[in-house]
Amino acid sequence: MSALAATMRTALLEAWTNRRSFWLQVSFMLANDAALILFWILFFNRVGEVRGWDFRQLLVLFGILSTVTGLAMGVLGNARRLGQVIADGGLDAALTLPVDPLGYLLVRQVDTALLGDLAFGPAMFALSGYATPVSTLVFLLACACGTAVFVSFLVILGSITLYAGGRGEQGDAGFHSVLMLASYPLDVFGGAVKLLLFTVLPAAFISGVPTELVTRFDWGRAWLMLGVTVGAAVAARAVFQGGLTRYRSGAVWTRA
């Protein structure tokens, strides 16, 4: 664990080395997030509510989604690029180190721009009007669970490269698909699409269900969220470890 913490600290220091670039990327992300919130302000001023969701609930949703994205994609910058890292031979170096290879790959790189989301998310939650001491604790736990589900989903996609080869672009495709679906209130969707959000593309457990936990908490939903989080983490670990037993080398000179 100390080795992984040291690796993460090194990755953060590398991102911080060029301070001008760091603040520029973070500022652009904050501006992008603010523009999105401005759109929803104008939207809700015109229509009022959307299937029971008001603007305050949407602020909670974006607070959770931004925080989850900042953690899963910013701090753990390699999560969506795991398949590409494997395809490029990056796993070889990780296997030579006395650390967990999956943990090492996840913490090895920071995506500076997405750290802006990590600052934006808690600010949106604070402005939502839901920020009581109890709901703040629920918010933090919900963000942790949403992050675990998101990272687990991307690890499973990235691990496909260990089984099927290729360049590992499926992680980016999965990231954009889930992020787009998770950006809307859960009740906007229905039928087969809503079923998809609770199964194949777990966007519901990244933003929708966590938002409902903060705005109208109940223990049944909380246990469901916890169960999905644990199940996703176990499945991701199992898929990665299973692929690792089939792995030979990503080095160019060893490829068939």
CSV table of C-alpha atoms in Angstrom, one decimal:
chain,number,residue,atom,x,y,z
A,1,MET,CA,0.0,0.0,0.0
A,2,SER,CA,2.8,2.4,0.8
A,3,ALA,CA,4.4,1.8,-2.6
A,4,LEU,CA,1.1,2.6,-4.3
A,5,ALA,CA,0.7,5.7,-2.2
A,6,ALA,CA,4.2,6.8,-3.2
A,7,THR,CA,3.4,6.1,-6.9
A,8,MET,CA,0.3,8.3,-6.7
A,9,ARG,CA,2.2,11.0,-5.0
A,10,THR,CA,4.8,11.0,-7.7
A,11,ALA,CA,2.1,11.1,-10.4
A,12,LEU,CA,0.5,14.1,-8.7
A,13,LEU,CA,3.9,15.9,-8.4
A,14,GLU,CA,4.5,15.2,-12.1
A,15,ALA,CA,1.2,16.9,-12.9
A,16,TRP,CA,2.0,19.8,-10.7
A,17,THR,CA,5.5,20.4,-12.1
A,18,ASN,CA,4.3,22.6,-15.0
A,19,ARG,CA,2.0,24.9,-12.9
A,20,ARG,CA,1.0,27.1,-15.8
A,21,SER,CA,-0.3,24.1,-17.8
A,22,PHE,CA,-1.8,22.6,-14.6
A,23,TRP,CA,-4.0,25.7,-13.9
A,24,LEU,CA,-4.8,26.2,-17.5
A,25,GLN,CA,-6.2,22.7,-17.9
A,26,VAL,CA,-8.1,22.9,-14.6
A,27,SER,CA,-9.5,26.3,-15.6
A,28,PHE,CA,-10.7,25.1,-18.9
A,29,MET,CA,-12.5,22.1,-17.3
A,30,LEU,CA,-14.1,24.4,-14.7
A,31,ALA,CA,-15.3,26.7,-17.5
A,32,ASN,CA,-16.7,23.7,-19.4
A,33,ASP,CA,-18.6,22.5,-16.3
A,34,ALA,CA,-19.9,26.0,-15.6
A,35,ALA,CA,-21.2,26.3,-19.2
A,36,LEU,CA,-23.1,23.0,-18.8
A,37,ILE,CA,-24.7,24.2,-15.5
A,38,LEU,CA,-25.7,27.5,-17.2
A,39,PHE,CA,-27.5,25.5,-19.9
A,40,TRP,CA,-29.5,23.6,-17.2
A,41,ILE,CA,-30.3,26.8,-15.3
A,42,LEU,CA,-31.9,28.2,-18.5
A,43,PHE,CA,-33.6,24.9,-19.1
A,44,PHE,CA,-35.2,24.6,-15.7
A,45,ASN,CA,-36.2,28.3,-15.7
A,46,ARG,CA,-38.3,27.5,-18.7
A,47,VAL,CA,-39.8,24.1,-17.9
A,48,GLY,CA,-39.7,23.9,-14.1
A,49,GLU,CA,-39.4,20.2,-13.3
A,50,VAL,CA,-38.6,17.2,-15.4
A,51,ARG,CA,-40.3,14.0,-14.1
A,52,GLY,CA,-40.0,15.1,-10.5
A,53,TRP,CA,-36.4,16.4,-10.8
A,54,ASP,CA,-35.8,20.0,-10.1
A,55,PHE,CA,-32.7,22.2,-10.4
A,56,ARG,CA,-31.5,21.5,-6.8
A,57,GLN,CA,-31.5,17.8,-7.5
A,58,LEU,CA,-29.7,18.3,-10.7
A,59,LEU,CA,-26.9,20.2,-8.9
A,60,VAL,CA,-26.5,17.2,-6.6
A,61,LEU,CA,-26.3,14.9,-9.6
A,62,PHE,CA,-23.6,17.0,-11.2
A,63,GLY,CA,-21.9,17.4,-7.9
A,64,ILE,CA,-21.7,13.6,-7.6
A,65,LEU,CA,-20.9,13.0,-11.3
A,66,SER,CA,-18.1,15.6,-11.3
A,67,THR,CA,-16.6,14.3,-8.1
A,68,VAL,CA,-16.7,10.7,-9.4
A,69,THR,CA,-15.2,11.7,-12.7
A,70,GLY,CA,-12.5,13.7,-11.0
A,71,LEU,CA,-11.5,10.7,-8.8
A,72,ALA,CA,-12.0,7.9,-11.4
A,73,MET,CA,-10.5,9.8,-14.4
A,74,GLY,CA,-8.4,12.5,-12.9
A,75,VAL,CA,-6.7,10.9,-9.9
A,76,LEU,CA,-6.8,7.4,-11.5
A,77,GLY,CA,-5.8,8.8,-14.9
A,78,ASN,CA,-5.1,5.4,-16.5
A,79,ALA,CA,-8.5,3.9,-15.7
A,80,ARG,CA,-10.0,4.6,-19.1
A,81,ARG,CA,-6.7,3.9,-20.9
A,82,LEU,CA,-5.9,0.6,-19.3
A,83,GLY,CA,-6.5,-1.4,-22.5
A,84,GLN,CA,-4.1,1.0,-24.4
A,85,VAL,CA,-1.5,0.7,-21.7
A,86,ILE,CA,-1.6,-3.1,-21.9
A,87,ALA,CA,-1.5,-3.0,-25.7
A,88,ASP,CA,1.6,-0.8,-25.6
A,89,GLY,CA,3.5,-3.0,-23.2
A,90,GLY,CA,3.0,-0.9,-20.1
A,91,LEU,CA,2.0,-4.0,-18.1
A,92,ASP,CA,5.4,-5.5,-18.5
A,93,ALA,CA,7.1,-2.8,-16.3
A,94,ALA,CA,4.3,-3.2,-13.7
A,95,LEU,CA,4.9,-6.9,-13.4
A,96,THR,CA,8.5,-6.4,-12.5
A,97,LEU,CA,7.6,-4.3,-9.5
A,98,PRO,CA,6.7,-5.6,-6.0
A,99,VAL,CA,3.3,-4.0,-6.1
A,100,ASP,CA,-0.2,-5.0,-7.3
A,101,PRO,CA,0.0,-4.4,-11.1
A,102,LEU,CA,-3.6,-3.3,-11.4
A,103,GLY,CA,-3.3,-0.8,-8.6
A,104,TYR,CA,0.0,0.5,-9.9
A,105,LEU,CA,-1.3,1.1,-13.4
A,106,LEU,CA,-4.4,2.9,-12.1
A,107,VAL,CA,-2.5,5.4,-9.9
A,108,ARG,CA,0.5,5.8,-12.2
A,109,GLN,CA,-0.9,8.7,-14.2
A,110,VAL,CA,-3.0,11.8,-13.3
A,111,ASP,CA,-5.3,13.5,-15.9
A,112,THR,CA,-4.7,17.1,-14.9
A,113,ALA,CA,-7.8,18.6,-16.7
A,114,LEU,CA,-10.2,16.3,-14.9
A,115,LEU,CA,-8.9,17.4,-11.6
A,116,GLY,CA,-11.1,20.5,-12.3
A,117,ASP,CA,-14.1,18.2,-11.9
A,118,LEU,CA,-12.9,17.2,-8.5
A,119,ALA,CA,-13.0,20.8,-7.4
A,120,PHE,CA,-16.3,21.5,-9.2
A,121,GLY,CA,-18.3,18.6,-7.8
A,122,PRO,CA,-18.3,19.5,-4.1
A,123,ALA,CA,-19.0,23.1,-4.9
A,124,MET,CA,-22.1,22.1,-6.8
A,125,PHE,CA,-23.3,20.0,-3.9
A,126,ALA,CA,-22.7,22.9,-1.5
A,127,LEU,CA,-24.8,25.2,-3.7
A,128,SER,CA,-27.7,22.6,-4.0
A,129,GLY,CA,-29.1,23.3,-0.5
A,130,TYR,CA,-28.9,19.6,0.5
A,131,ALA,CA,-25.5,20.0,2.3
A,132,THR,CA,-26.4,19.1,5.9
A,133,PRO,CA,-23.9,17.2,8.0
A,134,VAL,CA,-25.7,13.8,7.4
A,135,SER,CA,-26.3,14.4,3.7
A,136,THR,CA,-22.7,15.5,3.3
A,137,LEU,CA,-21.5,12.1,4.7
A,138,VAL,CA,-24.0,10.3,2.4
A,139,PHE,CA,-22.6,12.4,-0.5
A,140,LEU,CA,-19.0,11.4,0.2
A,141,LEU,CA,-19.9,7.7,0.6
A,142,ALA,CA,-22.1,7.8,-2.6
A,143,CYS,CA,-19.2,9.4,-4.5
A,144,ALA,CA,-16.8,6.7,-3.3
A,145,CYS,CA,-19.2,4.0,-4.4
A,146,GLY,CA,-19.9,5.6,-7.7
A,147,THR,CA,-16.1,5.9,-8.3
A,148,ALA,CA,-15.6,2.3,-7.5
A,149,VAL,CA,-18.4,1.2,-10.0
A,150,PHE,CA,-17.0,3.5,-12.7
A,151,VAL,CA,-13.4,2.4,-12.3
A,152,SER,CA,-14.5,-1.3,-12.1
A,153,PHE,CA,-16.5,-0.9,-15.3
A,154,LEU,CA,-13.5,0.6,-17.1
A,155,VAL,CA,-11.1,-2.0,-15.7
A,156,ILE,CA,-13.3,-4.8,-17.1
A,157,LEU,CA,-13.3,-3.1,-20.5
A,158,GLY,CA,-9.6,-2.5,-20.5
A,159,SER,CA,-9.0,-6.1,-19.4
A,160,ILE,CA,-10.6,-7.3,-22.6
A,161,THR,CA,-7.3,-6.5,-24.3
A,162,LEU,CA,-5.7,-9.3,-22.3
A,163,TYR,CA,-8.1,-11.8,-23.8
A,164,ALA,CA,-8.8,-10.5,-27.3
A,165,GLY,CA,-5.8,-8.3,-28.1
A,166,GLY,CA,-6.3,-5.1,-30.1
A,167,ARG,CA,-5.4,-1.5,-29.3
A,168,GLY,CA,-7.6,-1.2,-26.2
A,169,GLU,CA,-9.8,1.7,-27.4
A,170,GLN,CA,-12.9,0.1,-25.9
A,171,GLY,CA,-12.1,1.9,-22.6
A,172,ASP,CA,-12.5,5.3,-24.2
A,173,ALA,CA,-15.7,4.3,-25.9
A,174,GLY,CA,-17.2,2.9,-22.7
A,175,PHE,CA,-16.1,6.1,-20.8
A,176,HIS,CA,-17.9,8.4,-23.2
A,177,SER,CA,-21.0,6.3,-23.4
A,178,VAL,CA,-21.4,6.0,-19.6
A,179,LEU,CA,-20.6,9.7,-19.0
A,180,MET,CA,-23.2,10.8,-21.5
A,181,LEU,CA,-25.9,8.7,-20.0
A,182,ALA,CA,-24.9,9.5,-16.4
A,183,SER,CA,-25.3,13.2,-17.2
A,184,TYR,CA,-29.1,13.1,-17.3
A,185,PRO,CA,-31.6,12.6,-14.5
A,186,LEU,CA,-32.4,8.9,-14.1
A,187,ASP,CA,-36.1,9.2,-14.6
A,188,VAL,CA,-35.7,10.8,-18.0
A,189,PHE,CA,-35.1,7.3,-19.3
A,190,GLY,CA,-37.5,4.4,-19.5
A,191,GLY,CA,-37.9,0.9,-20.8
A,192,ALA,CA,-35.0,-0.9,-22.3
A,193,VAL,CA,-32.7,2.2,-22.0
A,194,LYS,CA,-33.3,2.3,-18.2
A,195,LEU,CA,-32.6,-1.4,-17.9
A,196,LEU,CA,-29.3,-0.8,-19.8
A,197,LEU,CA,-28.3,1.8,-17.2
A,198,PHE,CA,-28.7,-0.7,-14.4
A,199,THR,CA,-26.9,-3.5,-16.2
A,200,VAL,CA,-24.6,-3.4,-19.2
A,201,LEU,CA,-23.7,0.3,-18.9
A,202,PRO,CA,-23.9,1.0,-15.1
A,203,ALA,CA,-24.5,4.7,-15.4
A,204,ALA,CA,-27.4,4.5,-12.9
A,205,PHE,CA,-24.9,3.5,-10.1
A,206,ILE,CA,-22.5,6.3,-11.0
A,207,SER,CA,-24.8,9.3,-10.7
A,208,GLY,CA,-28.5,8.5,-10.6
A,209,VAL,CA,-28.8,6.1,-7.6
A,210,PRO,CA,-26.2,8.1,-5.6
A,211,THR,CA,-28.2,11.3,-6.2
A,212,GLU,CA,-31.3,9.6,-4.9
A,213,LEU,CA,-29.4,8.5,-1.8
A,214,VAL,CA,-28.5,12.1,-1.0
A,215,THR,CA,-31.9,13.7,-1.9
A,216,ARG,CA,-34.2,10.9,-0.5
A,217,PHE,CA,-32.2,8.4,1.4
A,218,ASP,CA,-33.6,4.9,2.1
A,219,TRP,CA,-31.8,1.8,3.4
A,220,GLY,CA,-32.9,-0.5,0.5
A,221,ARG,CA,-31.3,1.8,-2.1
A,222,ALA,CA,-28.2,2.1,0.1
A,223,TRP,CA,-27.8,-1.7,0.4
A,224,LEU,CA,-28.3,-2.0,-3.4
A,225,MET,CA,-25.6,0.6,-4.0
A,226,LEU,CA,-23.2,-1.1,-1.7
A,227,GLY,CA,-23.9,-4.6,-3.1
A,228,VAL,CA,-23.3,-3.3,-6.7
A,229,THR,CA,-20.1,-1.6,-5.6
A,230,VAL,CA,-18.7,-4.7,-4.0
A,231,GLY,CA,-19.9,-6.9,-6.9
A,232,ALA,CA,-18.4,-4.6,-9.5
A,233,ALA,CA,-15.0,-4.4,-7.7
A,234,VAL,CA,-14.8,-8.2,-7.3
A,235,ALA,CA,-15.8,-8.8,-11.0
A,236,ALA,CA,-13.2,-6.3,-12.2
A,237,ARG,CA,-10.5,-7.9,-10.1
A,238,ALA,CA,-11.5,-11.4,-11.3
A,239,VAL,CA,-11.6,-10.4,-15.0
A,240,PHE,CA,-8.2,-8.6,-14.8
A,241,GLN,CA,-6.5,-11.5,-12.9
A,242,GLY,CA,-8.0,-14.0,-15.3
A,243,GLY,CA,-6.6,-12.1,-18.3
A,244,LEU,CA,-3.3,-11.8,-16.5
A,245,THR,CA,-2.9,-15.6,-16.5
A,246,ARG,CA,-3.1,-15.5,-20.3
A,247,TYR,CA,-0.7,-12.5,-20.7
A,248,ARG,CA,2.7,-13.1,-22.2
A,249,SER,CA,4.2,-9.7,-23.1
A,250,GLY,CA,3.2,-6.5,-24.8
A,251,ALA,CA,6.7,-5.9,-26.1
A,252,VAL,CA,6.8,-5.3,-29.8
A,253,TRP,CA,9.4,-8.0,-30.5
A,254,THR,CA,7.3,-10.7,-28.7
A,255,ARG,CA,4.1,-10.1,-30.6
A,256,ALA,CA,2.9,-12.7,-33.1
